Each structure stands twice: as structure tokens, then as C-alpha cells.
Coordinates of C-alpha atoms and ligand atoms in Angstrom, one line a residue:
M1 CA -24.5 29.5 -2.0
S2 CA -20.8 29.9 -1.4
T3 CA -18.6 26.8 -0.4
A4 CA -18.4 28.0 3.2
Q5 CA -22.2 28.4 3.3
T6 CA -22.7 24.9 1.8
S7 CA -20.4 23.5 4.4
L8 CA -22.2 25.1 7.2
A9 CA -25.5 23.9 5.9
S10 CA -24.1 20.4 5.7
T11 CA -22.8 20.5 9.2
A12 CA -26.2 21.7 10.5
L13 CA -28.0 18.9 8.6
R14 CA -25.5 16.3 9.9
Q15 CA -26.0 17.5 13.5
S16 CA -29.8 17.3 13.1
L17 CA -29.7 13.8 11.6
A18 CA -27.3 12.7 14.3
A19 CA -29.7 14.0 17.0
Q20 CA -32.6 12.2 15.4
L21 CA -30.7 8.9 15.1
R22 CA -29.6 9.2 18.8
E23 CA -33.3 9.2 19.7
F24 CA -33.4 5.5 19.2
M25 CA -29.7 4.4 19.1
P26 CA -27.1 4.8 21.9
R27 CA -25.0 8.0 21.5
S28 CA -21.9 5.9 21.0
S29 CA -23.5 4.2 17.9
V30 CA -23.7 7.4 16.0
L31 CA -20.3 8.8 15.0
T32 CA -19.7 12.3 13.8
E33 CA -16.3 13.3 15.0
E34 CA -13.4 13.1 12.5
E35 CA -11.2 10.8 14.6
D36 CA -14.1 8.3 14.8
L37 CA -15.0 8.5 11.2
R38 CA -11.5 8.0 9.8
P39 CA -11.4 4.2 10.2
Y40 CA -14.4 4.1 7.9
E41 CA -13.0 6.2 5.1
C42 CA -12.1 3.3 2.8
D43 CA -12.6 -0.5 2.3
G44 CA -9.8 -2.9 1.1
L45 CA -9.4 -0.7 -2.0
S46 CA -7.4 1.9 -0.2
A47 CA -6.5 4.0 -3.2
Y48 CA -9.9 5.5 -2.8
R49 CA -10.7 7.3 0.4
R50 CA -13.5 9.6 1.5
L51 CA -14.5 10.7 5.0
P52 CA -18.0 9.5 5.8
W53 CA -20.6 12.2 6.9
I54 CA -22.1 10.0 9.6
V55 CA -21.4 6.4 10.7
A56 CA -24.3 4.6 12.3
L57 CA -23.9 1.2 14.1
P58 CA -27.4 -0.1 14.8
E59 CA -27.8 -3.2 16.9
T60 CA -31.4 -4.3 16.1
V61 CA -33.4 -4.9 12.9
E62 CA -35.9 -2.4 14.3
Q63 CA -33.0 0.3 14.5
V64 CA -32.1 -0.4 10.8
G65 CA -35.7 0.1 9.8
R66 CA -36.0 3.4 11.7
L67 CA -32.7 4.6 10.2
L68 CA -33.7 3.8 6.6
R69 CA -37.1 5.4 7.1
L70 CA -35.5 8.5 8.5
C71 CA -33.0 8.8 5.7
S72 CA -35.6 7.9 3.0
G73 CA -37.8 10.7 4.3
Q74 CA -35.0 13.3 4.1
N75 CA -33.6 11.9 0.9
I76 CA -30.3 11.0 2.5
P77 CA -28.3 8.2 0.8
V78 CA -27.1 5.1 2.8
V79 CA -24.1 2.9 2.2
A80 CA -24.2 -0.5 4.0
R81 CA -20.8 -1.8 5.3
G82 CA -19.7 -5.2 6.5
A83 CA -16.2 -5.7 7.6
G84 CA -14.8 -3.3 5.0
T85 CA -12.4 -6.0 3.3
G86 CA -14.0 -5.5 -0.1
L87 CA -11.5 -4.8 -2.9
S88 CA -13.7 -2.8 -5.3
G89 CA -14.6 0.2 -3.3
G90 CA -18.2 -1.0 -2.8
A91 CA -18.3 0.3 0.9
L92 CA -16.6 3.5 0.1
P93 CA -18.6 6.1 2.0
L94 CA -20.3 9.3 0.8
E95 CA -19.7 12.9 1.8
D96 CA -23.4 13.5 2.2
G97 CA -24.7 10.2 3.3
V98 CA -24.9 7.6 6.2
L99 CA -22.5 4.8 6.4
L100 CA -24.5 2.0 7.9
S101 CA -22.2 -0.4 9.6
L102 CA -23.6 -3.9 10.3
A103 CA -20.6 -4.8 12.6
K104 CA -22.9 -5.2 15.7
F105 CA -25.0 -7.8 14.0
N106 CA -22.6 -10.5 14.9
R107 CA -24.7 -13.3 16.4
I108 CA -25.1 -16.9 15.1
L109 CA -28.9 -17.3 15.7
E110 CA -29.1 -21.1 15.0
V111 CA -27.1 -24.1 13.9
D112 CA -29.6 -26.7 12.6
P113 CA -27.6 -30.0 12.0
A114 CA -30.6 -32.0 11.1
N115 CA -31.4 -29.6 8.3
R116 CA -27.7 -28.8 7.6
T117 CA -28.3 -25.0 7.9
A118 CA -27.1 -22.0 9.9
T119 CA -29.1 -18.8 10.5
V120 CA -26.8 -15.9 11.0
Q121 CA -26.7 -12.1 11.3
P122 CA -24.9 -10.2 8.6
G123 CA -21.9 -9.1 10.7
V124 CA -20.9 -12.6 11.4
R125 CA -17.4 -13.4 10.1
N126 CA -17.2 -16.1 7.4
L127 CA -14.9 -18.4 9.4
A128 CA -17.0 -18.0 12.5
I129 CA -19.8 -20.0 10.7
S130 CA -17.7 -23.0 10.2
E131 CA -16.3 -22.7 13.7
A132 CA -19.9 -22.8 15.0
A133 CA -20.7 -25.8 12.8
A134 CA -17.5 -27.8 13.6
P135 CA -18.9 -29.5 16.7
Y136 CA -21.6 -31.1 14.4
G137 CA -18.9 -32.3 11.9
M138 CA -20.0 -29.7 9.4
Y139 CA -18.7 -26.5 7.8
Y140 CA -19.7 -23.6 5.4
A141 CA -18.0 -24.2 2.1
P142 CA -17.4 -20.7 0.5
D143 CA -14.0 -19.7 1.9
P144 CA -12.7 -16.4 0.6
S145 CA -9.0 -15.9 1.5
S146 CA -10.3 -13.0 3.8
Q147 CA -12.5 -15.4 5.8
L148 CA -10.9 -14.6 9.0
A149 CA -12.2 -11.0 8.8
C150 CA -14.9 -10.6 6.1
S151 CA -18.6 -10.7 7.1
I152 CA -21.3 -13.0 5.6
G153 CA -23.3 -9.8 4.8
G154 CA -20.4 -8.6 2.5
N155 CA -19.9 -12.1 1.2
V156 CA -23.6 -12.2 0.0
A157 CA -23.5 -8.7 -1.2
E158 CA -20.5 -9.5 -3.4
N159 CA -21.2 -13.1 -4.1
A160 CA -17.9 -14.0 -2.7
G161 CA -15.9 -17.0 -3.8
G162 CA -12.9 -19.0 -2.5
V163 CA -10.7 -21.9 -3.0
H164 CA -13.5 -24.5 -2.5
C165 CA -16.0 -22.8 -4.7
L166 CA -14.9 -24.7 -7.7
K167 CA -16.6 -27.9 -6.3
Y168 CA -19.1 -26.5 -3.8
G169 CA -20.3 -23.4 -5.6
L170 CA -20.1 -19.6 -5.0
T171 CA -22.0 -17.8 -2.1
V172 CA -25.1 -17.7 -4.3
H173 CA -25.2 -21.5 -4.4
N174 CA -24.9 -21.7 -0.5
V175 CA -27.5 -19.3 0.7
T176 CA -31.1 -20.4 1.1
G177 CA -32.7 -17.5 2.8
I178 CA -32.2 -13.7 3.1
K179 CA -34.0 -11.1 5.1
F180 CA -33.5 -7.6 3.9
M181 CA -34.8 -4.1 4.4
T182 CA -35.9 -1.8 1.7
M183 CA -34.9 1.9 1.7
D184 CA -38.2 2.6 3.2
G185 CA -37.5 0.3 6.1
E186 CA -39.8 -2.6 5.1
L187 CA -38.6 -6.1 6.0
I188 CA -38.6 -8.6 3.1
T189 CA -38.0 -12.3 3.6
L190 CA -36.7 -14.4 0.7
G191 CA -36.5 -18.2 1.0
G192 CA -35.6 -20.0 4.3
K193 CA -34.5 -23.4 5.0
A194 CA -36.2 -25.1 2.1
L195 CA -34.2 -25.4 -1.2
D196 CA -36.5 -23.8 -3.6
L197 CA -39.1 -21.0 -3.8
P198 CA -41.7 -20.0 -6.3
G199 CA -41.8 -16.8 -8.2
Y200 CA -38.8 -14.7 -9.4
D201 CA -35.4 -15.8 -7.9
L202 CA -34.9 -12.7 -5.8
L203 CA -32.6 -14.6 -3.5
A204 CA -30.1 -15.0 -6.4
L205 CA -30.7 -11.3 -7.4
M206 CA -29.8 -10.0 -3.9
T207 CA -26.7 -12.1 -3.9
G208 CA -24.1 -9.9 -5.6
S209 CA -26.3 -6.8 -5.4
E210 CA -23.5 -4.8 -3.7
G211 CA -25.7 -2.9 -1.3
M212 CA -27.7 -1.3 -4.2
L213 CA -31.1 -3.0 -3.5
G214 CA -31.5 -3.3 0.2
V215 CA -29.7 -3.8 3.5
M216 CA -29.6 -7.4 4.3
V217 CA -30.1 -8.2 8.1
E218 CA -30.3 -12.1 8.2
F219 CA -29.2 -15.2 6.3
T220 CA -29.9 -18.8 6.2
V221 CA -26.8 -20.7 4.7
K222 CA -26.2 -24.3 3.9
L223 CA -23.7 -26.4 5.9
L224 CA -21.9 -29.4 4.4
P225 CA -20.5 -32.5 6.2
K226 CA -16.7 -32.4 6.6
P227 CA -15.2 -34.8 4.0
E228 CA -13.6 -38.0 5.2
R229 CA -10.3 -37.1 3.8
A230 CA -8.7 -34.2 2.0
Q231 CA -5.3 -34.0 0.4
V232 CA -3.4 -31.5 -1.8
M233 CA -1.0 -31.9 -4.6
L234 CA 1.6 -29.2 -5.6
A235 CA 2.7 -29.4 -9.2
V236 CA 5.8 -27.6 -10.3
F237 CA 6.1 -26.0 -13.7
D238 CA 9.0 -24.4 -15.6
E239 CA 6.7 -22.4 -17.8
I240 CA 3.6 -20.5 -16.7
E241 CA 1.7 -21.4 -19.9
K242 CA 2.3 -25.1 -19.2
A243 CA 0.5 -24.7 -15.8
G244 CA -2.3 -22.7 -17.5
D245 CA -2.8 -25.6 -20.1
A246 CA -2.7 -28.1 -17.2
V247 CA -5.6 -26.4 -15.5
A248 CA -7.6 -26.6 -18.8
A249 CA -6.7 -30.3 -19.1
I250 CA -7.8 -31.1 -15.6
I251 CA -11.1 -29.4 -16.1
A252 CA -11.7 -31.0 -19.5
S253 CA -10.9 -34.5 -17.9
G254 CA -14.2 -34.2 -16.0
F255 CA -12.5 -34.5 -12.6
L256 CA -13.7 -31.9 -10.2
P257 CA -11.1 -31.0 -7.5
A258 CA -12.1 -29.3 -4.3
G259 CA -9.7 -26.5 -5.2
L260 CA -7.3 -25.6 -8.0
E261 CA -5.2 -22.6 -7.5
M262 CA -2.2 -21.2 -9.3
M263 CA 0.7 -18.9 -8.4
D264 CA 3.5 -17.5 -10.6
N265 CA 7.1 -16.9 -9.7
L266 CA 6.7 -13.6 -8.1
A267 CA 3.9 -14.8 -5.9
I268 CA 5.7 -18.0 -5.0
R269 CA 8.8 -16.2 -3.9
A270 CA 6.8 -13.6 -1.8
A271 CA 4.7 -16.4 -0.2
E272 CA 7.7 -18.6 0.6
A273 CA 9.5 -15.7 2.2
Y274 CA 6.4 -14.9 4.3
A275 CA 5.0 -18.3 5.2
K276 CA 7.8 -20.7 4.8
A277 CA 5.5 -23.2 3.0
G278 CA 8.2 -25.1 1.3
Y279 CA 7.5 -23.7 -2.2
P280 CA 10.0 -24.2 -5.0
V281 CA 11.2 -20.7 -5.4
E282 CA 12.7 -21.4 -8.9
A283 CA 9.5 -22.6 -10.5
A284 CA 7.8 -20.4 -13.0
A285 CA 4.4 -21.4 -11.6
I286 CA 2.9 -23.9 -9.2
L287 CA -0.6 -25.5 -9.1
L288 CA -2.2 -26.4 -5.8
C289 CA -4.9 -29.1 -6.4
E290 CA -6.9 -30.3 -3.6
L291 CA -9.0 -33.5 -3.7
D292 CA -11.7 -34.4 -1.1
G293 CA -14.1 -37.1 -0.5
T294 CA -13.9 -40.8 0.7
S295 CA -10.6 -42.2 1.2
E296 CA -11.0 -44.3 -2.0
E297 CA -12.1 -41.3 -4.1
V298 CA -9.1 -39.3 -2.9
S299 CA -6.5 -42.1 -3.6
E300 CA -7.9 -42.7 -7.1
G301 CA -8.1 -38.9 -7.9
I302 CA -4.5 -38.4 -6.8
A303 CA -3.3 -41.2 -9.0
Q304 CA -5.2 -39.9 -12.1
I305 CA -4.4 -36.3 -11.6
R306 CA -0.7 -36.9 -11.0
T307 CA -0.5 -38.8 -14.4
L308 CA -2.3 -35.9 -16.1
L309 CA 0.0 -33.3 -14.5
L310 CA 3.1 -35.1 -15.5
K311 CA 1.7 -35.4 -19.1
Q312 CA 1.1 -31.7 -19.1
G313 CA 4.8 -31.0 -18.4
A314 CA 4.9 -30.8 -14.6
A315 CA 8.6 -31.1 -13.5
E316 CA 7.5 -32.5 -10.1
V317 CA 4.3 -33.4 -8.3
R318 CA 4.3 -33.4 -4.5
V319 CA 1.4 -34.8 -2.4
S320 CA 0.7 -33.7 1.1
R321 CA 1.7 -36.5 3.7
D322 CA -0.5 -35.6 6.5
E323 CA -3.0 -32.9 7.7
A324 CA -0.1 -30.7 8.9
D325 CA 1.6 -30.9 5.6
R326 CA -1.6 -30.1 3.7
L327 CA -2.2 -26.9 5.9
R328 CA 1.4 -25.9 5.4
M329 CA 1.0 -26.2 1.6
W330 CA -2.0 -24.0 1.7
A331 CA -0.5 -21.5 4.2
G332 CA 1.6 -20.0 1.4
R333 CA -1.4 -19.5 -0.9
K334 CA -3.7 -18.1 1.9
A335 CA -0.9 -15.6 2.9
A336 CA -0.1 -14.7 -0.7
F337 CA -1.9 -11.3 -0.7
P338 CA -0.2 -9.9 2.4
A339 CA 3.1 -11.5 1.2
V340 CA 3.0 -9.7 -2.1
G341 CA 2.1 -6.5 -0.1
R342 CA 5.8 -6.7 1.3
L343 CA 7.2 -6.4 -2.2
S344 CA 6.3 -2.8 -3.0
P345 CA 4.7 0.1 -1.2
D346 CA 1.2 -0.6 -2.8
Y347 CA -0.4 -3.2 -4.9
Y348 CA -3.6 -3.2 -6.8
C349 CA -5.6 -6.4 -6.8
M350 CA -7.5 -7.0 -10.1
D351 CA -10.3 -9.5 -10.4
G352 CA -11.5 -10.9 -13.8
T353 CA -12.9 -14.2 -15.0
I354 CA -12.1 -16.0 -18.3
P355 CA -13.0 -19.2 -19.9
R356 CA -10.3 -21.6 -18.5
K357 CA -9.1 -22.8 -21.9
H358 CA -7.7 -19.2 -22.4
L359 CA -5.6 -19.2 -19.2
A360 CA -2.2 -19.5 -20.9
R361 CA -3.1 -16.8 -23.5
V362 CA -4.3 -14.3 -20.9
L363 CA -1.3 -14.9 -18.7
R364 CA 0.9 -14.2 -21.6
R365 CA -0.9 -11.0 -22.4
I366 CA -0.7 -9.9 -18.8
S367 CA 3.1 -10.5 -18.8
D368 CA 3.4 -8.4 -22.0
L369 CA 1.4 -5.6 -20.6
S370 CA 3.4 -5.7 -17.4
K371 CA 6.6 -5.1 -19.5
E372 CA 4.8 -2.4 -21.6
Y373 CA 3.8 -0.5 -18.5
G374 CA 7.0 -1.1 -16.5
L375 CA 5.0 -2.4 -13.5
A376 CA 5.5 -5.8 -12.0
V377 CA 2.5 -8.1 -11.7
A378 CA 2.1 -11.1 -9.5
N379 CA -0.4 -13.7 -10.2
V380 CA -2.1 -15.8 -7.5
F381 CA -5.6 -16.9 -8.3
H382 CA -8.5 -19.5 -8.4
A383 CA -7.3 -21.1 -11.6
G384 CA -10.0 -23.8 -11.6
D385 CA -12.7 -21.2 -11.8
G386 CA -10.7 -19.2 -14.4
N387 CA -10.8 -16.3 -11.8
L388 CA -7.7 -14.3 -12.1
H389 CA -6.1 -12.0 -9.5
P390 CA -3.3 -10.1 -11.1
L391 CA -1.7 -8.0 -8.3
I392 CA 0.0 -4.9 -9.9
L393 CA 2.8 -3.6 -7.8
Y394 CA 3.2 0.3 -7.7
N395 CA 4.1 3.1 -5.6
A396 CA 1.3 5.6 -4.8
N397 CA 3.9 8.2 -3.8
K398 CA 5.3 8.4 -7.4
P399 CA 3.3 11.0 -9.3
G400 CA 1.2 9.4 -12.0
E401 CA 1.9 5.8 -10.9
L402 CA -1.6 5.1 -9.6
E403 CA -3.1 6.3 -12.9
K404 CA -0.7 4.1 -14.9
T405 CA -1.7 1.2 -12.6
E406 CA -5.4 1.7 -13.2
E407 CA -4.8 2.0 -16.9
L408 CA -2.9 -1.3 -16.9
G409 CA -5.7 -2.9 -14.7
G410 CA -8.3 -1.7 -17.2
K411 CA -6.4 -3.1 -20.1
I412 CA -6.2 -6.5 -18.3
L413 CA -10.1 -6.5 -17.7
E414 CA -10.8 -5.4 -21.3
F415 CA -8.7 -8.5 -22.5
C416 CA -10.8 -10.6 -20.2
I417 CA -13.9 -9.5 -22.0
E418 CA -12.2 -10.0 -25.3
V419 CA -11.6 -13.7 -24.6
G420 CA -15.3 -14.1 -23.4
G421 CA -14.8 -13.5 -19.8
T422 CA -16.1 -10.9 -17.2
V423 CA -14.8 -7.8 -15.4
T424 CA -15.3 -9.5 -12.0
G425 CA -15.2 -13.0 -10.5
E426 CA -15.8 -12.4 -6.9
H427 CA -14.7 -8.8 -5.7
G428 CA -17.6 -7.0 -7.4
V429 CA -17.8 -3.8 -9.5
G430 CA -18.0 -1.2 -6.8
I431 CA -16.4 1.9 -8.1
E432 CA -13.3 0.2 -9.3
K433 CA -14.6 -1.6 -12.4
I434 CA -17.5 0.7 -13.2
N435 CA -16.0 2.0 -16.5
Q436 CA -15.4 -1.7 -17.8
M437 CA -19.1 -2.4 -17.1
C438 CA -19.7 -0.1 -20.2
L439 CA -17.7 -2.5 -22.3
Q440 CA -19.1 -5.7 -20.7
F441 CA -22.8 -4.7 -21.3
T442 CA -24.9 -3.2 -24.0
R443 CA -27.1 -0.2 -23.5
A444 CA -30.2 -2.3 -23.5
E445 CA -28.7 -4.4 -20.8
L446 CA -27.7 -1.5 -18.7
E447 CA -31.1 0.0 -19.1
Q448 CA -32.6 -3.3 -17.6
F449 CA -30.1 -2.9 -14.7
H450 CA -31.3 0.7 -14.1
A451 CA -35.0 -0.4 -14.3
L452 CA -34.4 -3.2 -11.7
K453 CA -32.6 -0.8 -9.3
A454 CA -35.5 1.6 -9.7
A455 CA -38.0 -1.2 -8.8
F456 CA -36.2 -1.6 -5.5
D457 CA -34.9 1.9 -4.8
P458 CA -36.7 4.4 -7.0
R459 CA -34.8 7.4 -5.8
G460 CA -31.4 5.8 -5.9
L461 CA -30.5 6.3 -2.3
L462 CA -28.8 3.0 -1.7
N463 CA -25.1 3.0 -2.4
P464 CA -25.4 5.6 -5.3
G465 CA -22.7 5.6 -7.9
K466 CA -21.5 2.1 -7.5
A467 CA -21.8 -1.1 -9.6
V468 CA -23.9 0.0 -12.5
P469 CA -22.7 2.9 -14.6
T470 CA -25.0 5.6 -15.8
L471 CA -25.4 5.8 -19.6
S472 CA -23.9 9.2 -19.7
R473 CA -20.8 7.9 -17.9
C474 CA -20.5 5.2 -20.5
A475 CA -20.8 7.8 -23.2
E476 CA -17.9 9.6 -21.7
F477 CA -15.9 6.4 -21.2
G478 CA -17.0 5.4 -24.7
R479 CA -15.4 8.5 -26.1
M480 CA -12.1 7.2 -24.8
H481 CA -12.5 3.6 -26.0
V482 CA -13.6 3.8 -29.6
H483 CA -13.4 0.3 -31.1
G484 CA -13.1 -0.1 -34.9
G485 CA -14.0 3.6 -35.4
K486 CA -17.5 3.0 -34.0
L487 CA -18.8 5.3 -31.3
V488 CA -20.3 3.8 -28.3
Y489 CA -23.8 5.3 -27.5
P490 CA -23.8 7.5 -30.5
D491 CA -27.0 9.2 -29.6
L492 CA -25.9 10.4 -26.3
E493 CA -24.5 13.9 -25.7
R494 CA -20.6 14.1 -25.6
F495 CA -18.9 16.3 -23.0
Ligands
FAD1 C1 -6.6 -10.1 1.7 C2 -8.0 -10.3 1.0 C3 -8.3 -11.5 0.4 C4 -9.5 -11.6 -0.3 N1 -9.9 -12.7 -0.8 C5 -11.1 -12.9 -1.4 C6 -11.5 -14.1 -1.9 O1 -10.7 -15.1 -2.0 N2 -12.7 -14.3 -2.5 C7 -13.6 -13.2 -2.4 O2 -14.7 -13.3 -3.0 N3 -13.2 -12.0 -2.0 C8 -12.0 -11.8 -1.4 N4 -11.6 -10.6 -0.9 C9 -12.6 -9.6 -1.0 C10 -13.5 -9.4 0.3 O3 -13.1 -9.9 1.3 C11 -15.0 -9.9 -0.1 O4 -15.5 -9.1 -1.2 C12 -16.0 -9.9 1.0 O5 -17.1 -10.6 0.6 C13 -16.3 -8.5 1.5 O6 -16.9 -8.7 2.8 P1 -17.0 -7.4 3.9 O7 -17.8 -7.9 5.0 O8 -15.6 -7.0 4.1 O9 -17.9 -6.4 3.0 P2 -17.6 -4.8 2.8 O10 -16.3 -4.5 2.2 O11 -17.9 -4.1 4.0 O12 -18.8 -4.5 1.8 C14 -18.8 -5.0 0.5 C15 -20.0 -4.6 -0.3 O13 -21.1 -5.4 0.3 C16 -22.1 -4.3 0.7 N5 -22.7 -4.9 2.0 C17 -22.0 -5.3 3.1 N6 -22.9 -5.7 4.0 C18 -24.1 -5.6 3.5 C19 -25.4 -5.9 4.1 N7 -25.6 -6.4 5.2 N8 -26.5 -5.6 3.2 C20 -26.3 -5.1 1.9 N9 -25.2 -4.8 1.5 C21 -24.0 -5.0 2.2 C22 -21.4 -3.0 0.9 O14 -22.2 -2.0 0.6 C23 -20.3 -3.2 -0.3 O15 -20.9 -2.8 -1.5 C24 -10.4 -10.5 -0.2 C25 -10.1 -9.3 0.4 C26 -8.8 -9.1 0.9 C27 -8.5 -7.9 1.6

């Protein structure tokens, strides 16, 4: 078939599918016109764009089930999408598949203060859960910086983290129930309001599954009582390595702050210019360390950690005076990504995790790589979790600069693996880190991933091409990354 014929066939198939979807969904919930599809062409990783074939916005679980059955029957792939703030291309659409937006699933079904849980639909914004729980003196702990916009469905699919996950756990530790639909439109219920369930822990498996195993349609999440008091300390360092070592020392001391974040000079300057948080713009690095609990616990913690920070070489330690001061100190950190975005036409946000004792070493390596590639890198990250977010500044309009940026990003992730870390902390693999997965996992491990995917989605129709690389992709990638002269996957064909 010629290209023109293929395109005609695709258009006919699309019109036919759209007509079938409109039999059980309103016309306005099935988008096929280019101007309607354009807003869905990428997620937060905007370097990658693809116009979706069809966007569907169902409103009920029954509609999701019918859509999946229809697509399954015609072998049409489906990509689930929450708010599209993902930073690894997980919700990047397909040219020949349906983009299933969960945006209309935006209801909080129940807040149960006696049980300290909330039951919510997948399109509910992260922050909206805490807002709904606030009248009961409660909140939902995982707080990604994108919490104003991102959906709980995307949070669960990416196992999102945030400032307070150091003390209160990642999304996986805060979800007790999930309802999801298989590609054949069958509704499966995992867990509920109780804290444990027998059998394989499919609840944890679904958390972080990046839309590859099912489409999630409802969650039960834990709510926590608001702490009596919270205070933040800002420690100023003249060397970034000292700040890295101070993080390791705090963790080793056994004290568990509610949040422990680090920013380097480039990030401090950008955030200060943007948010006027009162940050010291000459500092090489700052640490923001939040303590919460009873009044006595916080007072004691502040005294101990101040001593420790000074011993680790902090030039100054400030403590928030009141709630307004605390929020102001955090405002700079929370606005750091958009603030860095003002420094250059584009930035690429990396996401790797390392053992915390190696923070200083990895930051030094990032600085060396930044010089080697001639690309500035700002660091603003969840230091307490060892979760790095190097932001590589580049200009996509300069020929070859995106490729150079991706290569530098790849080197950073490979160094994370080298020191015993992982290629993702919270943003998922998506398409962005798929090659590095070949370095992170052995062939046997990747085969287990594929077997697991096949158990849920035998024909590979859910979010194909994301998160888990094929072995032949690894062979291709392996050809480029030969370590110690040893070929990766030697038995696979090279091309
Ligand atoms: C400025 C900024 C700051 C950020 N800060 C953080 C941070 O601090 N911590 C953090 O963890 N992340 C952060 N992120 C990344 C992003 O916000 C999170 O990954 C978030 O969880 C994505 O949610 P979403 O609703 O936008 O999902 P989307 O981007 O729409 O989708 C993400 C993935 O989830 C899948 N998915 C979505 N909904 C469903 C569903 N119902 N069923 C099955 N699969 C589904 C999609 O297929 C895709 O693979 C940040 C992003 C930005 C832009």
C-alpha cells in the first residue's frame, strides 16, 4: 500500500471508531479534529510530541469498559492520560491509538474521617484531596510540586513523590484501594479501606505501572491528621559538597525530617528572582529541612539539627518564625521549576535516585559533565530521599542541542546506576528513560517484566512502547554502550 493509501485507510478506520464511540459517549467527548487533538500531543516532556489519532473523554466507568472492549476487539492500542504533567512521556499519544483522558473523573466520592481515608476518582487533582480533608483536620501526604495540577490517577501510575514523602512515604505507601479495568473492560478491585490484603500484592504492582497494566478508575487513599506544629530550617552552604554531606549526616543521625530539599546556586538565584523567598543568592547551596509533630518534638529537633548543620559547615541556619515565614521559605522551592524555566528557552528535567551517602560525589560528577557538554545544569531536588532532579538548560532551536542534552542526561542516569541508584525516583520511565532500563536490569529481569505485562495485557495494547524496553531495543542500545569490552545480550541479532 502507498503512503497515501495507508493514510486514507487510517482516516476511514478512525471515523468508523469515532462513530462507534459516539454510540455511548456524547459527541463532544470524542475528539478527532486537529485543533481539538493538539492540546494532547505531549505531556510535561514537551520535547516529544505526537498528534493523537483519537481522544476520548469518558465520564463513567461503564463508558471506560465499553471503550476498552471496543478497542480490544479491533486491536487498537490505548494510552491513559491524567492531567498530562508527567515528565517522562508516559502519556505521549499514539498515531494509531486512542488517548483515553480521565479528566472527567473528577469527583471526590467520600471522605471518611473515622477511617482516615478518602475515596476518589482518578482525575481528581492531588491538592483537591487535601482541600476536601481539611475541614476534618486531615490531609493527603504525598505532595508532588505539581500538586495543583496533577491527578491522583497519574500519581498512582507514576508512584509520585514529593517533599513530605521522606517521612510519610511515596504514593505506594498511601494508597489502600484501587479499582482498575483490564484491556478487555473487566473491572478488578484491589484492597479497600483495610490496611492489608492476602495474595500477591497487586496494589503495589499497579502503583507505578505507568498505564501498562490497566486503566485505573477509583482509589482509596490514606489521610493523616495535620501535625500540631511545622517549622522549616534554611541552612546556607558555601560548597555544594558540604550540603550533600550534611544530608547524609542528618539521615545517619536517625532523625527523620518531614522534608529535606536541596537547591544549588543556579536554582537559588532563579527561585529568588521569581518568588522573592528571601534566599541567599551568593550561597553555593541551601538545604530546606522541615520538622513537624508536637510542639516539644519540633523544638527538640530544631535544636539538634541546627547543631548538626553547623558542625557540617553551614555558614548560617535560619528557622521560620511563623507560618507565613514557613510558607515563604517553601515558596521558592515550590516555584523552582518554572523559575529555572525563565533562564533558558528550554530545560530538560532529569530524575534519578542514589544512595544518600553519595550525594556529594554525584553532584560533583554532574558539575563536571555540565562543563564537558557546555550546558548549564541547575539542581533542585528531594535530597532526603536521594532523589535528584538535575535541570539541563538548552535551546531546542539550536541544531543538535536537544540530542546533546539527552546524551548528557543519559550520562547522569548511568552514573546514578554506577553508585547503586536507579534511573527514576518519581517521574517514571515513560519513553524518556527506556534505554537506561537496559543498563538497570538484566535480561532475566526484563523477561520477568514482559511476562508480567503479558499476564495483564497479552496483546500489548496498553501504552505500548513505554516503560519496559524490548530485548531487541536493548541489543541496539547495548551496541552503543559496551562496558569493559563485553557485549550486552550477545545472542541477540545486531542491526
Ligand atoms: C512543574 C512540575 C513539577 C513536578 N514535580 C513532581 C514531584 O515533585 N514529584 C513527582 O512525583 N512528580 C512531579 N512531577 C511529574 C508529574 O506531575 C507526576 O508524574 C504526576 O504524577 C503525573 O500526573 P498526571 O495526572 O499529570 O499524569 P499524566 O502525565 O497524564 O500520566 C502519567 C502516566 O500515568 C498514566 N496514567 C494516568 N492516569 C492513569 C489512570 N487513571 N490509569 C492508568 N494509567 C494512568 C499515563 O498513561 C502515563 O503513563 C512534576 C511535573 C511538573 C510539570
